Amino acid sequence: MSTTASTLLASVDASSFDAVLGTYRPAAPVFVRAEGVHVYDDAGTSYLDFVSGIGVNALGYGDAGVHTAFEQALSTGLIHLSNLYRTAPAAALAQMLVDTSFADRVFFCNSGAEANEAAFKFARRYARIRGGEAKHEIVALRNSFHGRLFGALAATDRAAMQAPFTPLMPGVRFLDPADPSSWDAVLDSARTAAIIVEPVQGEGGVQPLSRETLVALRRAADANDALLIFDEVQCGLGRTGHLFAYEASGVVPDMVTLAKPLAGGLPMGAVLLTERVAETIQPGDHATTFGGGPLVASVAAAVFARLADPAFLNDVRARGEYLHAQLNELAAESQSVVAVRGSGLMWGIALSAPAAPVVAAALERGLLIATAGERVVRLLPPLVISESDIDVAIAVLREVLA
Ligand SMILES: *Cc1c(COP(=O)(O)O)cnc(C)c1O
């Protein structure tokens, strides 16, 4: 541990942790370092990480390429400047995103919720020109999660998260992806600006939407002259074994939002847009102080180059299939497993009982896993996880589910 890190550790006690606002109920260990796919607490105990900072640490910890990108960016002295000025890293990263996707332009921001809120603004900007003020509604899906800011929260189908904070952003409606016959009552070409969809719902219990549903949503969006936004904040950037989750379905959206793994652990979000949407956006329509700064964009460019490598993605798919097979075996043996859902290296184990005790029991055995809703255990290992580390995790899961 560096001197600074150990000085900081020595300076904290229980009341220091109480100084942090209680919006979370964090697990007891105090983590002080990490390497590869393991994190270590202040007693030196090692934990195998199947959460990766909620899908952020795709390359694990201590990746040499990420460290080199940090060092090179720091050596310029230019951590931040402002979007009032041009810097090369954001342009280079935007070019990489455009070259590898459906998009023609990219907007950079600092988180997933910010990316979704930016996409909502862009959708309204675009729709206003076509249908006036009436055409402003954002349609989200049942069971969705799009973030905790007022606009993103309005599009998040979770009553308990919304209730203490109403009124939220108005003009949001929900549709049930499982019942296309009900969509006509929700969508309206005079009112609907956009439909937002997670191709694999994350917080909602790891629910992949079928190809048929995504195709039908594309058709419904087109029929109502509405934009289709894919929220790939959690499922994008290699997580499903495809660089972008939309690739698996063949459905091409009008906007994609990204965040979690984009900048190797630094906060960064992005909105990918087609020219058709982008051409309606004028200077001054939206802004962010930090978005696309030189340090974060330099690191993101290094991370993205790795994630976009077809050999890397092949490997994710292969290890994803391995993990899926192991989980199916586990499900067949276990009384408490109701279903195994996911793709690539994003999996949910649906249980007949609450998932939180399983997560706590795994932590005690040195495995970090998370919940996704009340009764789903979620696995989001670093995309560099090995088969032997998958075996270790499965052995722990077998024990804690027994
Ligand atoms: C995590 C997440 C968000 C919110 O991202 P933040 O960076 O926490 O604001 C939005 N959408 C999805 C699908 C997510 O998983």
XYZ file of N, CA, C and O in Angstrom, residues 69-201:
532
model
N -2.085 4.431 -19.716
C -2.925 5.532 -20.220
C -3.048 6.642 -19.171
O -2.967 7.827 -19.502
N -3.226 6.257 -17.905
C -3.266 7.244 -16.807
C -1.973 8.043 -16.772
O -1.982 9.279 -16.732
N -0.859 7.319 -16.765
C 0.444 7.980 -16.611
C 0.717 8.932 -17.764
O 1.166 10.061 -17.553
N 0.403 8.463 -18.993
C 0.662 9.326 -20.156
C -0.215 10.567 -20.098
O 0.230 11.675 -20.404
N -1.487 10.381 -19.691
C -2.395 11.535 -19.618
C -1.928 12.502 -18.532
O -1.911 13.720 -18.736
N -1.500 11.959 -17.379
C -1.033 12.820 -16.279
C 0.220 13.593 -16.683
O 0.411 14.738 -16.269
N 1.054 12.961 -17.515
C 2.316 13.604 -17.887
C 2.073 14.858 -18.721
O 2.956 15.702 -18.853
N 0.889 15.010 -19.308
C 0.589 16.235 -20.062
C 0.195 17.373 -19.126
O 0.125 18.538 -19.550
N -0.132 17.066 -17.861
C -0.579 18.092 -16.921
C -2.034 18.499 -17.128
O -2.584 19.281 -16.358
N -2.658 17.947 -18.161
C -3.991 18.403 -18.556
C -5.067 17.426 -18.066
O -5.614 16.665 -18.837
N -5.367 17.486 -16.768
C -6.414 16.623 -16.229
C -7.772 17.099 -16.737
O -8.622 16.320 -17.121
N -7.947 18.405 -16.725
C -9.213 19.011 -17.138
C -8.919 20.320 -17.844
O -7.959 21.000 -17.507
N -9.757 20.679 -18.818
C -9.640 22.017 -19.391
C -11.025 22.639 -19.428
O -11.370 23.426 -18.585
N -11.874 22.203 -20.350
C -13.264 22.660 -20.455
C -13.674 22.386 -21.880
O -12.846 22.402 -22.796
N -14.966 22.196 -22.070
C -15.473 22.020 -23.429
C -15.518 23.344 -24.204
O -15.938 23.370 -25.358
N -15.043 24.422 -23.567
C -14.843 25.686 -24.298
C -13.659 25.564 -25.252
O -13.472 26.414 -26.120
N -12.830 24.524 -25.032
C -11.609 24.358 -25.821
C -11.535 22.944 -26.381
O -12.138 22.030 -25.839
N -10.767 22.777 -27.442
C -10.577 21.456 -28.044
C -9.440 20.717 -27.360
O -8.377 21.312 -27.129
N -9.660 19.436 -27.094
C -8.564 18.565 -26.664
C -8.668 17.283 -27.473
O -9.774 16.878 -27.877
N -7.544 16.633 -27.703
C -7.515 15.489 -28.618
C -8.161 14.211 -28.058
O -8.819 13.491 -28.806
N -7.982 13.886 -26.741
C -8.474 12.578 -26.297
C -9.972 12.353 -26.529
O -10.371 11.270 -26.975
N -10.819 13.360 -26.252
C -12.261 13.183 -26.452
C -12.577 12.960 -27.929
O -13.433 12.132 -28.271
N -11.874 13.684 -28.799
C -12.103 13.525 -30.237
C -11.683 12.125 -30.687
O -12.384 11.472 -31.475
N -10.550 11.655 -30.170
C -10.079 10.319 -30.543
C -11.062 9.249 -30.073
O -11.387 8.310 -30.817
N -11.556 9.407 -28.854
C -12.512 8.431 -28.312
C -13.826 8.475 -29.094
O -14.391 7.428 -29.433
N -14.302 9.678 -29.408
C -15.546 9.808 -30.185
C -15.390 9.117 -31.531
O -16.283 8.393 -31.989
N -14.224 9.316 -32.158
C -13.977 8.686 -33.462
C -14.015 7.161 -33.346
O -14.581 6.471 -34.207
N -13.439 6.627 -32.257
C -13.449 5.163 -32.055
C -14.879 4.656 -31.888
O -15.248 3.612 -32.430
N -15.690 5.392 -31.120
C -17.076 4.975 -30.875
C -17.893 5.030 -32.167
O -18.692 4.136 -32.456
N -17.665 6.078 -32.954
C -18.379 6.227 -34.227
C -17.957 5.124 -35.202
O -18.787 4.520 -35.878
N -16.662 4.843 -35.260
C -16.144 3.849 -36.207
C -16.651 2.435 -35.916
O -16.678 1.591 -36.804
N -17.018 2.169 -34.663
C -17.382 0.796 -34.286
C -18.878 0.625 -34.052
O -19.307 -0.456 -33.634
N -19.675 1.680 -34.310
C -21.108 1.593 -33.998
C -21.953 2.189 -35.118
O -21.435 2.646 -36.129
N -23.262 2.235 -34.878
C -24.229 2.849 -35.806
C -24.126 4.374 -35.790
O -24.720 5.049 -36.631
N -23.421 4.916 -34.790
C -23.553 6.352 -34.488
C -22.679 7.229 -35.381
O -21.666 6.783 -35.919
N -23.100 8.505 -35.487
C -22.327 9.496 -36.228
C -21.689 10.530 -35.307
O -20.742 11.209 -35.688
N -22.264 10.678 -34.103
C -21.775 11.684 -33.160
C -21.843 11.124 -31.756
O -22.628 10.217 -31.474
N -21.066 11.738 -30.852
C -21.023 11.301 -29.455
C -21.074 12.515 -28.543
O -20.414 13.523 -28.814
N -21.864 12.415 -27.479
C -21.854 13.422 -26.412
C -21.281 12.765 -25.160
O -21.727 11.687 -24.764
N -20.306 13.405 -24.524
C -19.703 12.846 -23.313
C -20.233 13.524 -22.058
O -20.409 14.748 -22.032
N -20.473 12.722 -21.019
C -20.880 13.261 -19.722
C -20.200 12.419 -18.633
O -19.112 11.877 -18.892
N -20.820 12.294 -17.464
C -20.075 11.755 -16.322
C -20.702 10.553 -15.627
O -20.170 10.097 -14.621
N -21.848 10.074 -16.091
C -22.489 8.930 -15.431
C -23.588 8.393 -16.327
O -23.949 9.012 -17.337
N -24.143 7.259 -15.896
C -25.221 6.644 -16.660
C -26.491 7.481 -16.628
O -27.148 7.684 -17.663
N -26.855 7.961 -15.444
C -28.072 8.768 -15.337
C -27.937 10.039 -16.172
O -28.878 10.454 -16.859
N -26.757 10.640 -16.132
C -26.536 11.852 -16.937
C -26.650 11.548 -18.427
O -27.158 12.372 -19.192
N -26.154 10.392 -18.828
C -26.242 10.026 -20.252
C -27.708 9.872 -20.655
O -28.129 10.345 -21.718
N -28.506 9.229 -19.796
C -29.927 9.061 -20.119
C -30.655 10.403 -20.151
O -31.494 10.642 -21.017
N -30.348 11.269 -19.207
C -31.004 12.573 -19.198
C -30.622 13.379 -20.443
O -31.454 14.089 -21.014
N -29.365 13.265 -20.861
C -28.944 13.937 -22.094
C -29.722 13.367 -23.276
O -30.224 14.114 -24.126
N -29.864 12.042 -23.302
C -30.607 11.402 -24.408
C -32.066 11.875 -24.417
O -32.644 12.096 -25.488
N -32.663 12.047 -23.229
C -34.048 12.551 -23.169
C -34.129 13.966 -23.737
O -35.048 14.310 -24.473
N -33.151 14.796 -23.396
C -33.152 16.160 -23.930
C -32.981 16.144 -25.448
O -33.669 16.866 -26.165
N -32.073 15.303 -25.935
C -31.856 15.243 -27.385
C -33.126 14.742 -28.074
O -33.493 15.227 -29.147
N -33.802 13.756 -27.453
C -35.033 13.222 -28.043
C -36.107 14.305 -28.105
O -36.815 14.443 -29.104
N -36.222 15.084 -27.041
C -37.240 16.148 -27.046
C -36.882 17.231 -28.060
O -37.755 17.760 -28.749
N -35.616 17.532 -28.165
C -35.167 18.549 -29.124
C -35.538 18.114 -30.532
O -36.054 18.918 -31.317
N -35.271 16.850 -30.824
C -35.554 16.295 -32.148
C -37.060 16.247 -32.394
O -37.551 16.655 -33.449
N -37.809 15.777 -31.384
C -39.250 15.568 -31.557
C -39.998 16.901 -31.677
O -40.999 16.993 -32.381
N -39.509 17.918 -30.995
C -40.195 19.223 -31.022
C -40.266 19.771 -32.442
O -41.273 20.321 -32.852
N -39.181 19.571 -33.190
C -39.144 20.057 -34.567
C -40.179 19.310 -35.417
O -40.818 19.881 -36.286
N -40.400 18.036 -35.087
C -41.315 17.225 -35.898
C -42.764 17.326 -35.433
O -43.674 17.160 -36.248
N -42.982 17.561 -34.138
C -44.362 17.497 -33.653
C -44.747 18.566 -32.644
O -45.804 18.454 -32.017
N -43.869 19.561 -32.464
C -44.182 20.621 -31.493
C -44.086 20.132 -30.061
O -43.622 19.015 -29.805
N -44.543 20.963 -29.145
C -44.379 20.691 -27.724
C -45.116 19.439 -27.260
O -44.711 18.791 -26.303
N -46.204 19.126 -27.935
C -46.993 17.951 -27.530
C -46.178 16.668 -27.654
O -46.364 15.715 -26.882
N -45.252 16.654 -28.605
C -44.481 15.428 -28.854
C -43.253 15.419 -27.934
O -42.131 15.732 -28.342
N -43.486 15.070 -26.685
C -42.405 15.170 -25.690
C -42.285 13.915 -24.814
O -41.364 13.813 -24.013
N -43.208 12.969 -24.964
C -43.242 11.870 -23.994
C -42.104 10.870 -24.192
O -41.739 10.508 -25.315
N -41.564 10.446 -23.060
C -40.564 9.379 -23.023
C -41.291 8.126 -22.545
O -41.957 8.149 -21.503
N -41.177 7.057 -23.312
C -41.817 5.800 -22.926
C -40.738 4.826 -22.480
O -39.798 4.544 -23.228
N -40.867 4.356 -21.247
C -39.915 3.384 -20.704
C -40.642 2.056 -20.501
O -41.867 1.967 -20.652
N -39.875 1.023 -20.174
C -40.459 -0.310 -20.038
C -40.721 -0.655 -18.580
O -40.016 -0.177 -17.683
N -41.697 -1.493 -18.364
C -41.923 -2.046 -17.036
C -40.625 -2.697 -16.548
O -39.912 -3.333 -17.338
N -40.331 -2.528 -15.264
C -39.160 -3.173 -14.662
C -37.827 -2.501 -15.025
O -36.762 -3.059 -14.792
N -37.927 -1.290 -15.599
C -36.716 -0.615 -16.072
C -35.925 0.019 -14.933
O -36.460 0.295 -13.853
N -34.655 0.286 -15.203
C -33.821 1.139 -14.340
C -32.967 2.035 -15.236
O -32.216 1.536 -16.076
N -33.086 3.353 -15.034
C -32.295 4.263 -15.862
C -31.502 5.279 -15.057
O -30.878 6.169 -15.635
N -31.539 5.177 -13.708
C -30.732 6.082 -12.900
C -31.568 6.837 -11.891
O -32.795 6.735 -11.870
N -30.889 7.645 -11.045
C -31.535 8.231 -9.870
C -31.780 9.729 -9.960
O -32.261 10.323 -8.999
N -31.379 10.378 -11.039
C -31.689 11.807 -11.182
C -33.159 11.955 -11.552
O -33.792 10.991 -11.965
N -33.710 13.180 -11.446
C -35.169 13.325 -11.576
C -35.733 12.808 -12.901
O -36.802 12.208 -12.897
N -35.027 13.059 -13.994
C -35.537 12.574 -15.278
C -35.363 11.075 -15.415
O -36.289 10.344 -15.798
N -34.161 10.603 -15.097
C -33.871 9.173 -15.200
C -34.736 8.374 -14.222
O -35.220 7.280 -14.551
N -34.960 8.937 -13.049
C -35.792 8.259 -12.036
C -37.248 8.180 -12.496
O -37.937 7.188 -12.243
N -37.684 9.222 -13.210
C -39.058 9.212 -13.731
C -39.253 8.047 -14.701
O -40.351 7.497 -14.813
N -38.162 7.660 -15.399
C -38.237 6.567 -16.372
C -37.852 5.223 -15.749
O -37.691 4.235 -16.456
N -37.683 5.216 -14.420
C -37.303 3.993 -13.706
C -38.547 3.416 -13.040
O -39.187 4.092 -12.235
N -38.899 2.194 -13.405
C -40.160 1.608 -12.943
C -39.985 0.979 -11.559
O -40.045 -0.236 -11.407
N -39.754 1.823 -10.559
C -39.556 1.323 -9.211
C -40.240 2.294 -8.256
O -39.711 3.363 -7.938
N -41.461 1.936 -7.821
C -42.284 2.833 -7.004
C -41.547 3.280 -5.739
O -41.597 4.455 -5.369
N -40.824 2.360 -5.096
C -40.171 2.700 -3.826
C -39.069 3.741 -4.021
O -38.817 4.567 -3.145
N -38.389 3.695 -5.180
C -37.329 4.676 -5.448
C -37.931 6.033 -5.771
O -37.335 7.077 -5.483
N -39.118 6.024 -6.392
C -39.729 7.278 -6.849
C -40.506 7.995 -5.756
O -40.443 9.227 -5.644
N -41.251 7.211 -4.950
C -42.280 7.783 -4.073
C -41.812 8.951 -3.194
O -42.509 9.960 -3.117
N -40.635 8.868 -2.544
C -40.271 9.982 -1.644
C -39.910 11.276 -2.364
O -39.706 12.294 -1.701
N -39.830 11.250 -3.681
C -39.239 12.388 -4.403
C -40.158 13.018 -5.439
O -39.727 13.869 -6.207
N -41.413 12.600 -5.472
C -42.326 13.182 -6.461
C -42.546 14.663 -6.154
O -42.449 15.055 -4.983
N -42.873 15.533 -7.084
C -43.068 15.210 -8.493
C -41.745 15.022 -9.252
O -40.808 15.794 -9.066
N -41.725 14.004 -10.088
C -40.564 13.745 -10.943
C -40.782 14.466 -12.281
O -41.760 15.197 -12.440
N -39.887 14.201 -13.229
C -40.074 14.788 -14.560
C -41.388 14.280 -15.156
O -41.609 13.074 -15.221
N -42.266 15.180 -15.554
C -43.517 14.710 -16.180
C -43.283 14.231 -17.611
O -42.216 14.464 -18.175
N -44.293 13.565 -18.171
C -44.211 13.164 -19.577
C -43.546 11.822 -19.773
O -42.938 11.586 -20.814
N -43.628 10.956 -18.761
C -43.067 9.605 -18.909
C -44.198 8.593 -18.803
O -45.058 8.701 -17.921
N -44.225 7.641 -19.713
C -45.198 6.554 -19.647
C -44.459 5.226 -19.725
O -43.315 5.171 -20.144
N -45.141 4.176 -19.297
C -44.516 2.849 -19.282
C -45.297 1.885 -20.150
O -46.523 1.955 -20.222
N -44.555 0.976 -20.784
C -45.243 -0.106 -21.499
C -44.690 -1.450 -21.063
O -43.550 -1.566 -20.612
N -45.528 -2.454 -21.187
C -45.169 -3.814 -20.779
C -44.595 -4.545 -21.989
O -45.324 -4.820 -22.944
N -43.276 -4.848 -21.967
C -42.683 -5.454 -23.155
C -43.286 -6.826 -23.478
O -43.250 -7.265 -24.631
N -43.874 -7.470 -22.487
C -44.416 -8.820 -22.702
C -45.798 -8.799 -23.357
O -46.304 -9.846 -23.742
N -46.390 -7.606 -23.479
C -47.765 -7.537 -23.992
C -47.892 -6.477 -25.096
O -48.444 -5.399 -24.888
N -47.395 -6.798 -26.311
C -47.415 -5.821 -27.409
C -48.814 -5.299 -27.735
O -48.949 -4.180 -28.238
N -49.833 -6.072 -27.401
C -51.194 -5.612 -27.721
C -51.572 -4.386 -26.880
O -52.494 -3.655 -27.231
N -50.843 -4.153 -25.789
C -51.142 -2.986 -24.940
C -50.364 -1.741 -25.360
O -50.592 -0.651 -24.833
N -49.430 -1.885 -26.308
C -48.536 -0.769 -26.630
C -49.266 0.406 -27.271
O -48.907 1.564 -27.070
N -50.276 0.087 -28.090
C -50.992 1.147 -28.805
C -51.647 2.145 -27.865
O -51.822 3.316 -28.225
N -52.004 1.683 -26.680
C -52.641 2.576 -25.709
C -51.625 3.537 -25.086
O -52.005 4.554 -24.509
N -50.341 3.205 -25.206
C -49.294 4.019 -24.584
C -48.627 4.936 -25.615
O -48.341 6.096 -25.346
N -48.387 4.393 -26.809
C -47.652 5.131 -27.842
C -48.618 5.966 -28.677
O -49.759 5.555 -28.920
N -48.143 7.125 -29.108
C -48.992 8.025 -29.885
C -48.059 8.918 -30.702
O -47.194 9.597 -30.123
N -48.219 8.933 -32.007
C -47.267 9.693 -32.830
C -47.313 11.190 -32.520
O -46.334 11.889 -32.744
N -48.416 11.662 -31.962
C -48.505 13.090 -31.615
C -47.784 13.407 -30.317
O -47.416 14.557 -30.074
N -47.594 12.382 -29.463
C -47.038 12.647 -28.131
C -45.681 11.992 -27.870
O -44.850 12.502 -27.124
N -45.447 10.809 -28.459
C -44.249 10.051 -28.088
C -42.994 10.603 -28.770
O -42.937 10.673 -29.999
N -41.998 10.972 -27.957
C -40.719 11.437 -28.507
C -39.742 10.268 -28.630
O -38.994 10.185 -29.600
N -39.746 9.378 -27.631
C -38.762 8.294 -27.643
C -39.201 7.135 -26.769
O -39.983 7.307 -25.831
N -38.679 5.969 -27.105
C -38.819 4.774 -26.263
C -37.415 4.436 -25.770
O -36.472 4.391 -26.573
N -37.280 4.227 -24.464
C -35.967 3.846 -23.905
C -36.027 2.427 -23.354
O -36.966 2.063 -22.648
N -34.998 1.646 -23.709
C -34.994 0.210 -23.446
C -33.606 -0.238 -22.998
O -32.615 0.153 -23.614
N -33.529 -1.036 -21.954
C -32.286 -1.754 -21.662
C -32.367 -3.094 -22.402
O -33.217 -3.918 -22.062
N -31.506 -3.356 -23.378
C -31.571 -4.644 -24.088
C -31.467 -5.830 -23.122
O -32.103 -6.864 -23.341
N -30.671 -5.694 -22.071
C -30.716 -6.636 -20.947
C -30.995 -5.792 -19.700
O -30.152 -4.991 -19.302
N -32.177 -5.944 -19.121
C -32.490 -5.173 -17.917
C -31.576 -5.651 -16.799
O -31.490 -6.842 -16.526
